[in-house]
Each structure stands twice: as C-alpha cells, then as structure tokens.
mmCIF file of C-alpha atoms and ligand atoms in Angstrom:
data_model
loop_
_atom_site.group_PDB
_atom_site.id
_atom_site.type_symbol
_atom_site.label_atom_id
_atom_site.label_comp_id
_atom_site.label_asym_id
_atom_site.label_seq_id
_atom_site.Cartn_x
_atom_site.Cartn_y
_atom_site.Cartn_z
ATOM 1 C CA MET O 385 67.037 -3.353 -58.362
ATOM 2 C CA ASN O 386 67.974 -0.013 -56.800
ATOM 3 C CA ILE O 387 65.796 1.226 -53.942
ATOM 4 C CA LEU O 388 65.171 4.755 -52.711
ATOM 5 C CA LEU O 389 64.010 4.789 -49.082
ATOM 6 C CA MET O 390 61.963 7.797 -47.971
ATOM 7 C CA GLY O 391 61.814 7.892 -44.154
ATOM 8 C CA PHE O 392 64.400 6.150 -42.038
ATOM 9 C CA GLY O 393 62.767 5.531 -38.649
ATOM 10 C CA ILE O 394 61.731 2.227 -37.067
ATOM 11 C CA VAL O 395 60.433 0.750 -40.323
ATOM 12 C CA GLY O 396 63.194 2.028 -42.614
ATOM 13 C CA GLN O 397 65.945 0.917 -40.256
ATOM 14 C CA SER O 398 64.291 -2.479 -39.737
ATOM 15 C CA PHE O 399 64.236 -2.902 -43.512
ATOM 16 C CA ILE O 400 68.017 -2.402 -43.580
ATOM 17 C CA GLU O 401 68.358 -4.984 -40.768
ATOM 18 C CA LEU O 402 66.221 -7.395 -42.791
ATOM 19 C CA LEU O 403 68.390 -6.883 -45.907
ATOM 20 C CA LEU O 404 71.573 -7.480 -43.886
ATOM 21 C CA GLN O 405 70.010 -10.662 -42.505
ATOM 22 C CA LYS O 406 69.004 -11.840 -45.989
ATOM 23 C CA GLN O 407 72.508 -11.075 -47.262
ATOM 24 C CA SER O 408 73.982 -13.222 -44.486
ATOM 25 C CA GLU O 409 71.616 -16.031 -45.601
ATOM 26 C CA GLY O 410 73.136 -15.810 -49.091
ATOM 27 C CA PHE O 411 70.442 -13.764 -50.882
ATOM 28 C CA ALA O 412 71.453 -11.249 -53.525
ATOM 29 C CA ILE O 413 69.911 -8.159 -51.972
ATOM 30 C CA PRO O 414 68.857 -4.952 -53.741
ATOM 31 C CA ARG O 415 71.009 -1.814 -53.545
ATOM 32 C CA ILE O 416 69.826 1.059 -51.372
ATOM 33 C CA VAL O 417 70.899 4.110 -53.386
ATOM 34 C CA GLY O 418 69.172 6.801 -51.307
ATOM 35 C CA VAL O 419 67.811 7.387 -47.825
ATOM 36 C CA SER O 420 65.964 10.470 -46.595
ATOM 37 C CA THR O 421 64.742 11.729 -43.216
ATOM 38 C CA LEU O 422 63.137 14.963 -42.096
ATOM 39 C CA ARG O 423 65.716 16.174 -39.538
ATOM 40 C CA ARG O 424 68.531 13.631 -39.691
ATOM 41 C CA GLY O 425 69.850 14.271 -43.169
ATOM 42 C CA SER O 426 69.756 12.327 -46.394
ATOM 43 C CA LEU O 427 72.236 10.338 -48.468
ATOM 44 C CA TYR O 428 72.447 9.363 -52.123
ATOM 45 C CA HIS O 429 75.012 7.351 -54.015
ATOM 46 C CA ALA O 430 74.262 6.081 -57.515
ATOM 47 C CA THR O 431 76.171 2.834 -56.973
ATOM 48 C CA GLY O 432 74.593 2.096 -53.598
ATOM 49 C CA LEU O 433 75.119 2.901 -49.930
ATOM 50 C CA ASP O 434 76.992 0.627 -47.548
ATOM 51 C CA LEU O 435 74.278 -0.843 -45.320
ATOM 52 C CA ALA O 436 76.501 -1.482 -42.294
ATOM 53 C CA GLU O 437 77.799 2.121 -42.466
ATOM 54 C CA LEU O 438 74.229 3.352 -42.871
ATOM 55 C CA ARG O 439 73.225 1.527 -39.694
ATOM 56 C CA ARG O 440 76.264 2.909 -37.841
ATOM 57 C CA ALA O 441 75.515 6.445 -39.007
ATOM 58 C CA ILE O 442 71.831 6.491 -38.037
ATOM 59 C CA LEU O 443 72.659 5.100 -34.596
ATOM 60 C CA THR O 444 74.706 8.276 -33.944
ATOM 61 C CA GLY O 445 71.477 10.230 -34.510
ATOM 62 C CA HIS O 446 72.375 11.809 -37.878
ATOM 63 C CA LEU O 447 73.290 10.566 -41.348
ATOM 64 C CA ASP O 448 76.168 13.098 -41.372
ATOM 65 C CA ALA O 449 78.145 10.350 -39.616
ATOM 66 C CA TYR O 450 78.142 8.265 -42.849
ATOM 67 C CA PRO O 451 81.729 8.244 -44.194
ATOM 68 C CA GLU O 452 82.626 10.613 -47.031
ATOM 69 C CA GLU O 453 83.240 9.069 -50.446
ATOM 70 C CA ALA O 454 83.447 10.211 -54.069
ATOM 71 C CA GLY O 455 79.996 10.609 -55.645
ATOM 72 C CA LEU O 456 78.132 10.796 -52.331
ATOM 73 C CA LYS O 457 75.413 13.465 -52.183
ATOM 74 C CA ARG O 458 74.183 14.684 -48.818
ATOM 75 C CA ASP O 459 71.152 16.694 -47.741
ATOM 76 C CA LEU O 460 69.040 16.568 -50.915
ATOM 77 C CA ASN O 461 65.475 17.118 -49.748
ATOM 78 C CA GLY O 462 62.868 14.421 -50.359
ATOM 79 C CA MET O 463 61.588 15.718 -53.684
ATOM 80 C CA ALA O 464 65.087 16.534 -55.001
ATOM 81 C CA LEU O 465 66.184 13.015 -54.132
ATOM 82 C CA ILE O 466 63.276 11.520 -56.089
ATOM 83 C CA GLU O 467 64.210 13.723 -59.066
ATOM 84 C CA VAL O 468 67.877 12.624 -59.184
ATOM 85 C CA ALA O 469 67.709 9.016 -57.980
ATOM 86 C CA GLN O 470 68.550 6.228 -60.379
ATOM 87 C CA ALA O 471 66.198 3.833 -58.616
ATOM 88 C CA GLN O 472 63.612 1.326 -59.791
ATOM 89 C CA VAL O 473 61.793 1.049 -56.450
ATOM 90 C CA PHE O 474 60.548 3.751 -54.107
ATOM 91 C CA ILE O 475 59.714 2.792 -50.515
ATOM 92 C CA GLU O 476 57.618 5.300 -48.536
ATOM 93 C CA SER O 477 57.970 5.043 -44.740
ATOM 94 C CA THR O 478 57.492 8.614 -43.565
ATOM 95 C CA TYR O 479 54.870 9.487 -40.963
ATOM 96 C CA THR O 480 51.159 8.904 -41.600
ATOM 97 C CA ASN O 481 49.191 12.115 -42.077
ATOM 98 C CA LEU O 482 45.460 11.464 -42.326
ATOM 99 C CA ARG O 483 44.510 15.119 -42.874
ATOM 100 C CA ASP O 484 45.844 15.448 -46.413
ATOM 101 C CA GLY O 485 48.364 12.617 -46.771
ATOM 102 C CA GLN O 486 51.198 15.018 -47.515
ATOM 103 C CA PRO O 487 54.038 15.156 -48.300
ATOM 104 C CA ALA O 488 53.855 11.400 -48.847
ATOM 105 C CA ILE O 489 51.212 11.534 -51.605
ATOM 106 C CA ASP O 490 53.351 13.964 -53.615
ATOM 107 C CA TYR O 491 56.417 11.767 -53.057
ATOM 108 C CA CYS O 492 54.498 8.693 -54.263
ATOM 109 C CA ARG O 493 53.182 10.486 -57.351
ATOM 110 C CA ALA O 494 56.615 11.850 -58.236
ATOM 111 C CA ALA O 495 58.247 8.435 -57.832
ATOM 112 C CA LEU O 496 55.640 6.760 -60.073
ATOM 113 C CA GLU O 497 55.968 9.595 -62.617
ATOM 114 C CA ARG O 498 59.698 8.880 -62.700
ATOM 115 C CA GLY O 499 58.957 5.241 -63.462
ATOM 116 C CA MET O 500 59.662 3.700 -60.056
ATOM 117 C CA HIS O 501 57.634 0.887 -58.531
ATOM 118 C CA LEU O 502 55.943 2.101 -55.349
ATOM 119 C CA ILE O 503 55.858 0.278 -52.015
ATOM 120 C CA THR O 504 54.420 2.080 -49.005
ATOM 121 C CA ALA O 505 54.199 1.399 -45.273
ATOM 122 C CA ASN O 506 52.617 4.818 -44.887
ATOM 123 C CA LYS O 507 48.821 4.525 -44.642
ATOM 124 C CA GLY O 508 48.111 8.113 -45.726
ATOM 125 C CA PRO O 509 48.643 7.745 -49.494
ATOM 126 C CA ILE O 510 46.573 4.535 -49.737
ATOM 127 C CA ALA O 511 43.803 5.639 -47.359
ATOM 128 C CA LEU O 512 43.388 9.021 -49.065
ATOM 129 C CA ALA O 513 44.590 8.671 -52.658
ATOM 130 C CA TYR O 514 44.422 5.014 -53.701
ATOM 131 C CA PRO O 515 42.318 5.417 -56.876
ATOM 132 C CA ALA O 516 44.638 8.099 -58.302
ATOM 133 C CA LEU O 517 47.820 6.239 -57.334
ATOM 134 C CA ARG O 518 46.439 2.959 -58.728
ATOM 135 C CA THR O 519 45.588 4.670 -62.021
ATOM 136 C CA LEU O 520 49.019 6.292 -62.257
ATOM 137 C CA ALA O 521 50.779 3.003 -61.442
ATOM 138 C CA GLU O 522 48.756 1.267 -64.178
ATOM 139 C CA GLN O 523 49.514 4.017 -66.699
ATOM 140 C CA LYS O 524 53.199 3.711 -65.926
ATOM 141 C CA ASN O 525 53.012 -0.085 -65.758
ATOM 142 C CA ARG O 526 54.502 -0.063 -62.267
ATOM 143 C CA TYR O 527 53.812 -2.171 -59.176
ATOM 144 C CA LEU O 528 51.953 -0.634 -56.244
ATOM 145 C CA GLY O 529 52.545 -2.498 -52.968
ATOM 146 C CA PHE O 530 50.904 -1.585 -49.666
ATOM 147 C CA GLU O 531 50.912 -4.801 -47.631
ATOM 148 C CA ALA O 532 52.577 -2.999 -44.689
ATOM 149 C CA THR O 533 49.703 -0.533 -44.268
ATOM 150 C CA VAL O 534 47.285 -3.018 -42.649
ATOM 151 C CA MET O 535 48.459 -5.533 -39.998
ATOM 152 C CA SER O 536 52.149 -4.963 -40.921
ATOM 153 C CA GLY O 537 53.543 -8.231 -42.317
ATOM 154 C CA THR O 538 50.417 -10.325 -41.717
ATOM 155 C CA PRO O 539 49.211 -10.756 -45.316
ATOM 156 C CA ALA O 540 45.778 -9.128 -44.950
ATOM 157 C CA ILE O 541 46.121 -7.346 -48.300
ATOM 158 C CA GLU O 542 47.689 -10.206 -50.260
ATOM 159 C CA ILE O 543 44.943 -12.600 -49.168
ATOM 160 C CA GLY O 544 42.218 -10.069 -49.919
ATOM 161 C CA LEU O 545 43.596 -9.074 -53.318
ATOM 162 C CA ASN O 546 44.929 -12.344 -54.645
ATOM 163 C CA THR O 547 43.917 -15.405 -52.623
ATOM 164 C CA PHE O 548 40.229 -14.488 -52.854
ATOM 165 C CA ARG O 549 40.445 -13.672 -56.552
ATOM 166 C CA GLY O 550 37.352 -15.231 -58.105
ATOM 167 C CA ALA O 551 35.192 -14.753 -55.010
ATOM 168 C CA HIS O 552 33.470 -11.639 -53.663
ATOM 169 C CA ILE O 553 34.369 -10.226 -50.268
ATOM 170 C CA THR O 554 30.982 -9.231 -48.883
ATOM 171 C CA ALA O 555 32.139 -7.900 -45.507
ATOM 172 C CA ILE O 556 35.273 -7.341 -43.454
ATOM 173 C CA ARG O 557 35.562 -6.986 -39.673
ATOM 174 C CA GLY O 558 38.757 -6.754 -37.725
ATOM 175 C CA ILE O 559 40.937 -5.675 -34.847
ATOM 176 C CA PHE O 560 43.366 -3.372 -36.612
ATOM 177 C CA ASN O 561 44.967 -1.521 -33.714
ATOM 178 C CA GLY O 562 47.145 -3.350 -31.192
ATOM 179 C CA THR O 563 47.307 -0.490 -28.691
ATOM 180 C CA THR O 564 43.568 -0.353 -28.079
ATOM 181 C CA ASN O 565 43.293 -4.139 -28.020
ATOM 182 C CA TYR O 566 46.062 -4.222 -25.413
ATOM 183 C CA ILE O 567 44.227 -1.609 -23.303
ATOM 184 C CA LEU O 568 40.918 -3.513 -23.478
ATOM 185 C CA THR O 569 42.687 -6.792 -22.620
ATOM 186 C CA GLN O 570 44.312 -5.168 -19.576
ATOM 187 C CA MET O 571 40.933 -3.787 -18.498
ATOM 188 C CA GLU O 572 39.596 -7.365 -18.582
ATOM 189 C CA SER O 573 42.173 -8.228 -15.938
ATOM 190 C CA GLY O 574 41.001 -5.430 -13.662
ATOM 191 C CA LEU O 575 42.918 -2.268 -14.670
ATOM 192 C CA SER O 576 41.065 0.996 -15.165
ATOM 193 C CA TYR O 577 41.203 2.673 -18.584
ATOM 194 C CA THR O 578 43.777 5.175 -17.299
ATOM 195 C CA GLU O 579 45.971 2.465 -15.747
ATOM 196 C CA ALA O 580 45.790 0.320 -18.870
ATOM 197 C CA LEU O 581 46.680 3.304 -21.088
ATOM 198 C CA ARG O 582 49.643 4.134 -18.835
ATOM 199 C CA ALA O 583 50.840 0.495 -19.039
ATOM 200 C CA ALA O 584 50.599 0.656 -22.855
ATOM 201 C CA GLN O 585 52.625 3.893 -22.854
ATOM 202 C CA GLU O 586 55.292 2.414 -20.565
ATOM 203 C CA LEU O 587 55.687 -0.545 -22.916
ATOM 204 C CA GLY O 588 55.985 1.756 -25.939
ATOM 205 C CA TYR O 589 52.685 0.512 -27.469
ATOM 206 C CA ALA O 590 50.954 3.883 -27.037
ATOM 207 C CA GLU O 591 52.242 7.342 -27.929
ATOM 208 C CA ALA O 592 52.474 10.134 -25.324
ATOM 209 C CA ASP O 593 49.468 11.556 -27.223
ATOM 210 C CA PRO O 594 47.352 8.407 -27.723
ATOM 211 C CA THR O 595 44.524 10.119 -29.638
ATOM 212 C CA ALA O 596 45.208 8.467 -33.000
ATOM 213 C CA ASP O 597 44.871 5.026 -31.423
ATOM 214 C CA VAL O 598 42.253 5.407 -28.687
ATOM 215 C CA GLU O 599 39.887 7.606 -30.695
ATOM 216 C CA GLY O 600 39.910 5.146 -33.582
ATOM 217 C CA TRP O 601 41.732 7.210 -36.234
ATOM 218 C CA ASP O 602 44.364 4.549 -36.894
ATOM 219 C CA THR O 603 41.672 1.874 -37.262
ATOM 220 C CA LEU O 604 39.739 4.237 -39.547
ATOM 221 C CA SER O 605 42.747 4.546 -41.872
ATOM 222 C CA LYS O 606 42.865 0.753 -42.210
ATOM 223 C CA VAL O 607 39.114 0.552 -42.813
ATOM 224 C CA LEU O 608 39.480 3.054 -45.655
ATOM 225 C CA ILE O 609 42.350 1.067 -47.162
ATOM 226 C CA LEU O 610 40.459 -2.241 -46.985
ATOM 227 C CA ALA O 611 37.197 -0.756 -48.317
ATOM 228 C CA ASN O 612 38.853 1.023 -51.223
ATOM 229 C CA THR O 613 41.397 -1.623 -52.229
ATOM 230 C CA LEU O 614 39.605 -4.926 -51.533
ATOM 231 C CA MET O 615 35.924 -4.020 -51.851
ATOM 232 C CA GLY O 616 35.945 -1.541 -54.721
ATOM 233 C CA GLY O 617 34.950 1.452 -52.581
ATOM 234 C CA ASN O 618 35.773 5.099 -53.000
ATOM 235 C CA LEU O 619 35.231 6.131 -49.376
ATOM 236 C CA THR O 620 36.703 9.168 -47.663
ATOM 237 C CA VAL O 621 37.349 9.862 -43.972
ATOM 238 C CA ALA O 622 33.928 11.534 -43.665
ATOM 239 C CA ASP O 623 32.176 8.350 -44.879
ATOM 240 C CA VAL O 624 33.367 6.269 -41.903
ATOM 241 C CA ALA O 625 31.459 6.543 -38.618
ATOM 242 C CA ARG O 626 34.089 6.562 -35.848
ATOM 243 C CA ARG O 627 34.039 6.047 -32.102
ATOM 244 C CA GLY O 628 37.049 5.141 -29.975
ATOM 245 C CA ILE O 629 37.445 3.408 -26.618
ATOM 246 C CA SER O 630 38.241 6.297 -24.252
ATOM 247 C CA HIS O 631 34.692 6.313 -22.845
ATOM 248 C CA ILE O 632 34.737 2.603 -21.885
ATOM 249 C CA THR O 633 34.887 2.084 -18.135
ATOM 250 C CA GLY O 634 35.930 -0.852 -15.958
ATOM 251 C CA GLN O 635 32.253 -1.274 -15.114
ATOM 252 C CA ASP O 636 31.375 -1.627 -18.828
ATOM 253 C CA VAL O 637 34.008 -4.331 -19.167
ATOM 254 C CA ASP O 638 32.806 -6.169 -16.042
ATOM 255 C CA GLU O 639 29.181 -6.090 -17.201
ATOM 256 C CA GLU O 640 30.035 -7.714 -20.515
ATOM 257 C CA ARG O 641 32.249 -10.301 -18.864
ATOM 258 C CA ALA O 642 29.307 -11.322 -16.667
ATOM 259 C CA ASN O 643 27.340 -11.877 -19.912
ATOM 260 C CA ASN O 644 30.153 -13.885 -21.563
ATOM 261 C CA ARG O 645 30.969 -11.028 -23.863
ATOM 262 C CA ARG O 646 34.022 -8.894 -24.480
ATOM 263 C CA TRP O 647 34.555 -5.355 -25.792
ATOM 264 C CA LYS O 648 36.690 -5.038 -28.914
ATOM 265 C CA LEU O 649 37.421 -1.982 -31.025
ATOM 266 C CA LEU O 650 36.367 -3.182 -34.477
ATOM 267 C CA GLY O 651 36.767 -1.717 -37.902
ATOM 268 C CA SER O 652 34.049 -3.055 -40.181
ATOM 269 C CA ILE O 653 32.841 -2.738 -43.749
ATOM 270 C CA GLU O 654 29.722 -4.313 -45.192
ATOM 271 C CA ARG O 655 27.917 -4.008 -48.463
ATOM 272 C CA ALA O 656 24.342 -2.803 -48.215
ATOM 273 C CA GLU O 657 21.620 -4.180 -50.507
ATOM 274 C CA ASP O 658 21.945 -1.144 -52.781
ATOM 275 C CA GLY O 659 25.661 -1.980 -53.242
ATOM 276 C CA GLN O 660 26.954 0.900 -51.101
ATOM 277 C CA LEU O 661 29.670 0.184 -48.560
ATOM 278 C CA ILE O 662 28.902 0.929 -44.926
ATOM 279 C CA ALA O 663 32.086 1.419 -42.911
ATOM 280 C CA ARG O 664 32.513 2.115 -39.228
ATOM 281 C CA VAL O 665 34.951 2.062 -36.335
ATOM 282 C CA GLU O 666 33.406 1.393 -32.930
ATOM 283 C CA PRO O 667 33.756 -0.692 -29.783
ATOM 284 C CA GLN O 668 31.506 -3.744 -30.050
ATOM 285 C CA ARG O 669 30.465 -6.403 -27.550
ATOM 286 C CA LEU O 670 31.492 -9.794 -28.963
ATOM 287 C CA SER O 671 30.336 -13.152 -27.711
ATOM 288 C CA LEU O 672 33.230 -15.326 -26.562
ATOM 289 C CA GLU O 673 32.644 -17.716 -29.496
ATOM 290 C CA ASP O 674 33.447 -14.982 -32.007
ATOM 291 C CA PRO O 675 36.978 -15.633 -33.359
ATOM 292 C CA LEU O 676 37.785 -11.938 -32.905
ATOM 293 C CA ALA O 677 36.897 -12.124 -29.196
ATOM 294 C CA MET O 678 39.784 -14.530 -28.637
ATOM 295 C CA VAL O 679 42.400 -12.113 -29.984
ATOM 296 C CA SER O 680 44.134 -10.508 -27.040
ATOM 297 C CA GLY O 681 46.935 -8.030 -26.351
ATOM 298 C CA ILE O 682 48.640 -6.250 -29.235
ATOM 299 C CA THR O 683 47.711 -8.958 -31.760
ATOM 300 C CA ASN O 684 45.504 -7.987 -34.721
ATOM 301 C CA ALA O 685 42.952 -10.004 -36.701
ATOM 302 C CA ILE O 686 40.805 -9.727 -39.799
ATOM 303 C CA SER O 687 37.659 -11.690 -40.688
ATOM 304 C CA TYR O 688 36.631 -11.683 -44.334
ATOM 305 C CA SER O 689 33.124 -12.804 -45.300
ATOM 306 C CA THR O 690 33.075 -14.195 -48.817
ATOM 307 C CA ASP O 691 30.324 -15.466 -51.093
ATOM 308 C CA LEU O 692 32.039 -18.745 -52.054
ATOM 309 C CA LEU O 693 34.048 -19.652 -48.968
ATOM 310 C CA GLY O 694 32.093 -18.240 -46.029
ATOM 311 C CA ASP O 695 34.095 -16.568 -43.281
ATOM 312 C CA VAL O 696 37.875 -16.695 -43.015
ATOM 313 C CA THR O 697 39.822 -15.187 -40.108
ATOM 314 C CA LEU O 698 43.508 -14.324 -40.111
ATOM 315 C CA ILE O 699 45.281 -13.528 -36.832
ATOM 316 C CA GLY O 700 48.767 -12.053 -36.573
ATOM 317 C CA ALA O 701 51.094 -9.176 -35.862
ATOM 318 C CA GLY O 702 49.714 -5.681 -36.419
ATOM 319 C CA ALA O 703 52.888 -3.651 -35.952
ATOM 320 C CA GLY O 704 56.578 -3.879 -35.144
ATOM 321 C CA GLY O 705 59.708 -2.946 -37.042
ATOM 322 C CA MET O 706 60.661 -6.354 -38.396
ATOM 323 C CA ALA O 707 57.061 -7.463 -39.058
ATOM 324 C CA THR O 708 56.559 -4.298 -41.121
ATOM 325 C CA ALA O 709 59.929 -4.608 -42.859
ATOM 326 C CA PHE O 710 58.860 -8.123 -43.838
ATOM 327 C CA ALA O 711 55.800 -6.662 -45.576
ATOM 328 C CA LEU O 712 58.061 -4.316 -47.573
ATOM 329 C CA TRP O 713 60.325 -7.228 -48.483
ATOM 330 C CA ALA O 714 57.351 -9.408 -49.502
ATOM 331 C CA ASP O 715 56.052 -6.557 -51.710
ATOM 332 C CA TYR O 716 59.540 -6.116 -53.178
ATOM 333 C CA LEU O 717 59.620 -9.820 -54.076
ATOM 334 C CA ARG O 718 56.175 -9.523 -55.752
ATOM 335 C CA ILE O 719 57.338 -6.883 -58.251
ATOM 336 C CA PRO O 720 56.984 -8.578 -61.628
ATOM 337 C CA ARG O 721 60.428 -9.288 -63.116
ATOM 338 C CA PRO O 722 60.882 -8.948 -66.884
HETATM 339 N N1 LIG P 301 56.234 1.086 -36.785
HETATM 340 C C1 LIG P 301 55.316 0.191 -37.173
HETATM 341 O O1 LIG P 301 55.148 -0.863 -36.546
HETATM 342 C C2 LIG P 301 54.480 0.444 -38.412
HETATM 343 C C3 LIG P 301 53.635 -0.572 -38.891
HETATM 344 C C4 LIG P 301 52.909 -0.369 -40.067
HETATM 345 C C5 LIG P 301 52.988 0.858 -40.711
HETATM 346 N N2 LIG P 301 53.768 1.849 -40.187
HETATM 347 C C6 LIG P 301 53.835 3.124 -40.903
HETATM 348 O O2 LIG P 301 55.127 3.254 -41.485
HETATM 349 C C7 LIG P 301 55.548 4.615 -41.473
HETATM 350 C C8 LIG P 301 56.876 4.728 -40.733
HETATM 351 O O3 LIG P 301 56.717 4.294 -39.406
HETATM 352 P P1 LIG P 301 57.927 4.360 -38.365
HETATM 353 O O4 LIG P 301 57.456 3.629 -37.159
HETATM 354 O O5 LIG P 301 59.187 3.973 -39.041
HETATM 355 O O6 LIG P 301 57.943 5.933 -38.060
HETATM 356 P P2 LIG P 301 59.155 6.800 -37.479
HETATM 357 O O7 LIG P 301 60.060 5.936 -36.648
HETATM 358 O O8 LIG P 301 58.552 8.006 -36.861
HETATM 359 O O9 LIG P 301 59.978 7.229 -38.784
HETATM 360 C C9 LIG P 301 59.462 8.136 -39.725
HETATM 361 C C10 LIG P 301 60.605 8.562 -40.608
HETATM 362 O O10 LIG P 301 60.115 9.445 -41.611
HETATM 363 C C11 LIG P 301 60.949 10.589 -41.683
HETATM 364 N N3 LIG P 301 60.185 11.697 -42.234
HETATM 365 C C12 LIG P 301 59.127 12.339 -41.707
HETATM 366 N N4 LIG P 301 58.703 13.298 -42.550
HETATM 367 C C13 LIG P 301 59.509 13.253 -43.638
HETATM 368 C C14 LIG P 301 59.605 13.997 -44.843
HETATM 369 N N5 LIG P 301 58.755 14.993 -45.096
HETATM 370 N N6 LIG P 301 60.576 13.685 -45.744
HETATM 371 C C15 LIG P 301 61.444 12.679 -45.497
HETATM 372 N N7 LIG P 301 61.422 11.938 -44.355
HETATM 373 C C16 LIG P 301 60.464 12.231 -43.450
HETATM 374 C C17 LIG P 301 61.395 10.806 -40.242
HETATM 375 O O11 LIG P 301 62.512 11.668 -40.209
HETATM 376 P P3 LIG P 301 63.324 11.962 -38.841
HETATM 377 O O12 LIG P 301 64.157 10.735 -38.657
HETATM 378 O O13 LIG P 301 64.109 13.156 -39.146
HETATM 379 O O14 LIG P 301 62.274 12.135 -37.795
HETATM 380 C C18 LIG P 301 61.706 9.354 -39.871
HETATM 381 O O15 LIG P 301 62.963 8.977 -40.371
HETATM 382 C C19 LIG P 301 54.404 5.401 -40.813
HETATM 383 O O16 LIG P 301 53.600 5.965 -41.812
HETATM 384 C C20 LIG P 301 53.653 4.341 -40.018
HETATM 385 O O17 LIG P 301 52.289 4.656 -39.858
HETATM 386 C C21 LIG P 301 54.539 1.660 -39.075
#
C-alpha cells in the first residue's frame, strides 16, 4: 500500500527508520509516496520516495535536500498533498492541539473522504472528534487506527477494543504521562519538585514549557480517548475534572512514604450507577500494594476493571520514537486486506 505521512518529526522519522529496519529483515514494506512538515518542506512522488534519501534530507534540516527527479513535487501544503496523493493510507503525526484539534482533524477528514485508511499518533483528532471520524471511517469502509495515541506502542487500545471483546470494561485507571511519573519518582528519592522538573527537562522528558504534562492536560487527552473509544463515552474536555502535580511538595511525598503510600498522577474513568462516565485527572495516594504504585520513572501503566475477568494491568512504554512508530506499524498491519 502507498502511505502519505503528515508530520515528519520524531515519530514520522522513527517510522521511516522502522520501515528501513523491516526491509533489512526481508519484509516487503509499503511505499511512502508523500511526506509533509510545517516549516521543512514537503515531498510527493507517485511511485514512492527513496527512504534512505528521505532520511538524509531531513537530517540536513529541510526536505529541499532530497535529490531532484522527474515527477517529484515539492512544497504542496498539507491539504493539497491529501488532494493529489495516490495513497491508500494516511498517517497523522503532526502536533497535538487540544483546543480545537486543528489542522489535524481536517486532514483526517479529508484523507478519509478521499478513501484512505487513517492511522494517527496525534491525540487531538481522537480526543476531540472520535465519534465523527469513526462514523466517516465506517461510511467509507476504511480502517481507523489510533494505538499510538495512548501509551505509544504498548497495546492499551488493542487490548481494550479487541482482547476484551465480549466483556464490559467497568473502569480504567492509569499512569499515562511519563514526565510526571518521572518527576514524582525523583521526588521520592529526595529531590524537590523544581529539581525533579529540571532533571526531566535536562533528559529531554519535559518540554521547556512543561504545562501540558505537569498540569495534567496530556493525561486528560488520553482519558478522553479511553473513555470515548473503549467505554462508549461522548465526553469533552470540560467533562474531565483535572488537577496536575505542580502543587505537590517534598513534604507531601515524605508524608505519604511514612504511611506506605505513594503519589501518582492518575487518569481514571468509572461508570456511575446511572450509566454516566465519571472521568478525572488528579494526583492520588496509592498504597504500595497497588500495581500502579510500583510503576516508576517514565514507564506508563493501565489497569482495566472488567465484569468477567476482574482487574488487568498492563505496564509498558508511554512514549519514544520507535515505541510510537511500532504502534503505527502495528495499526498498518491490522488494516484488513481484501
Ligand atoms: N514523540 C512521542 O513519543 C509520541 C508518542 C505518542 C504520540 N505522539 C504524538 O505524535 C505526534 C507527533 O509527535 P512528534 O514527537 O513526532 O512531534 P514533532 O517532533 O514535533 O513533529 C511534528 C511534525 O509535525 C509537523 N507539523 C506541524 N504542524 C503541521 C501542519 N500543519 N502540517 C504539516 N505538518 C505539520 C512538524 O513540522 P516541522 O518539522 O516543520 O516542525 C513536524 O514535522 C504528536 O501529536 C504527539 O503528541 C508522540
């Protein structure tokens, strides 16, 4: 199949690395016919781009460095690329915008309208527009894959959607943000909040502006995705109570440790007796026996409560270029073949 790749940052480039690796293992890999960025150009060739040249070009900082060849189109903007591309699969890996999900939601709609399967690493379209995208994908009989949006390649979505088919998920709790879990883990070993945040920034886990992580917005986006895709919800940002970790002090951490408890920033969803979903993001004190209390550093975890199987906890990577590229690849492999 031909793939059009929207966004060519850490995730997009890791996906190319993964394809090159699979090719070296003898797999027949899909063609990448188009790649688009915001400021570093775009490329389209109907018969496919050369992946090694693509990697060389982006490492110079701009796709202009890709060698000229007959039929190559440069600098089509995102929407124009979707309109011309002869592609069967659209992969969205542009930045996550939780205000209105744009331009990614429009890209996703346009790609589905043109008959492409949709795979997204971008949380915005699934957190904010899942019901409409799901309906459009069904109308067009196209696959909608979003494994990468929660816990990167750790199969939180696949397990929730398919492995638990036939049971009801009654509640979900999890650690969905590695940056805040890293900060809280460092505070357990004696660092102040500010020192732990600085350490996370130095290691590249936290952005210069850490608001999205430490104030719980990133976790909130995952809570919305899980509630609306695995538990039949139709929640919006305003429906999720949110509190981050920036107010937690070293003294708070010490007090809980003395009581054999640990602070964790949890995203949680439960079904009330009237059937409504109650979703929240907040730091919680967990007893050390809780499986989520044992998850330290940048690792993520999800606990599903189910009616037929009880509780199941999955622990694994929550971010990282290759772990996220793996999720895209796994979704690609799940597209039903004729
Ligand atoms: N990194 C992870 O571990 C991870 C894990 C799970 C999910 N995600 C999600 O995956 C997505 C990509 O993450 P990333 O780490 O690869 O981000 P990134 O390194 O910042 O790359 C984003 C890419 O999107 C491009 N872009 C931005 N706006 C665009 C637009 N309007 N049209 C076309 N291209 C546009 C950027 O262009 P320029 O190159 O010109 O800036 C860049 O190439 C995000 O939504 C993120 O939340 C990431």
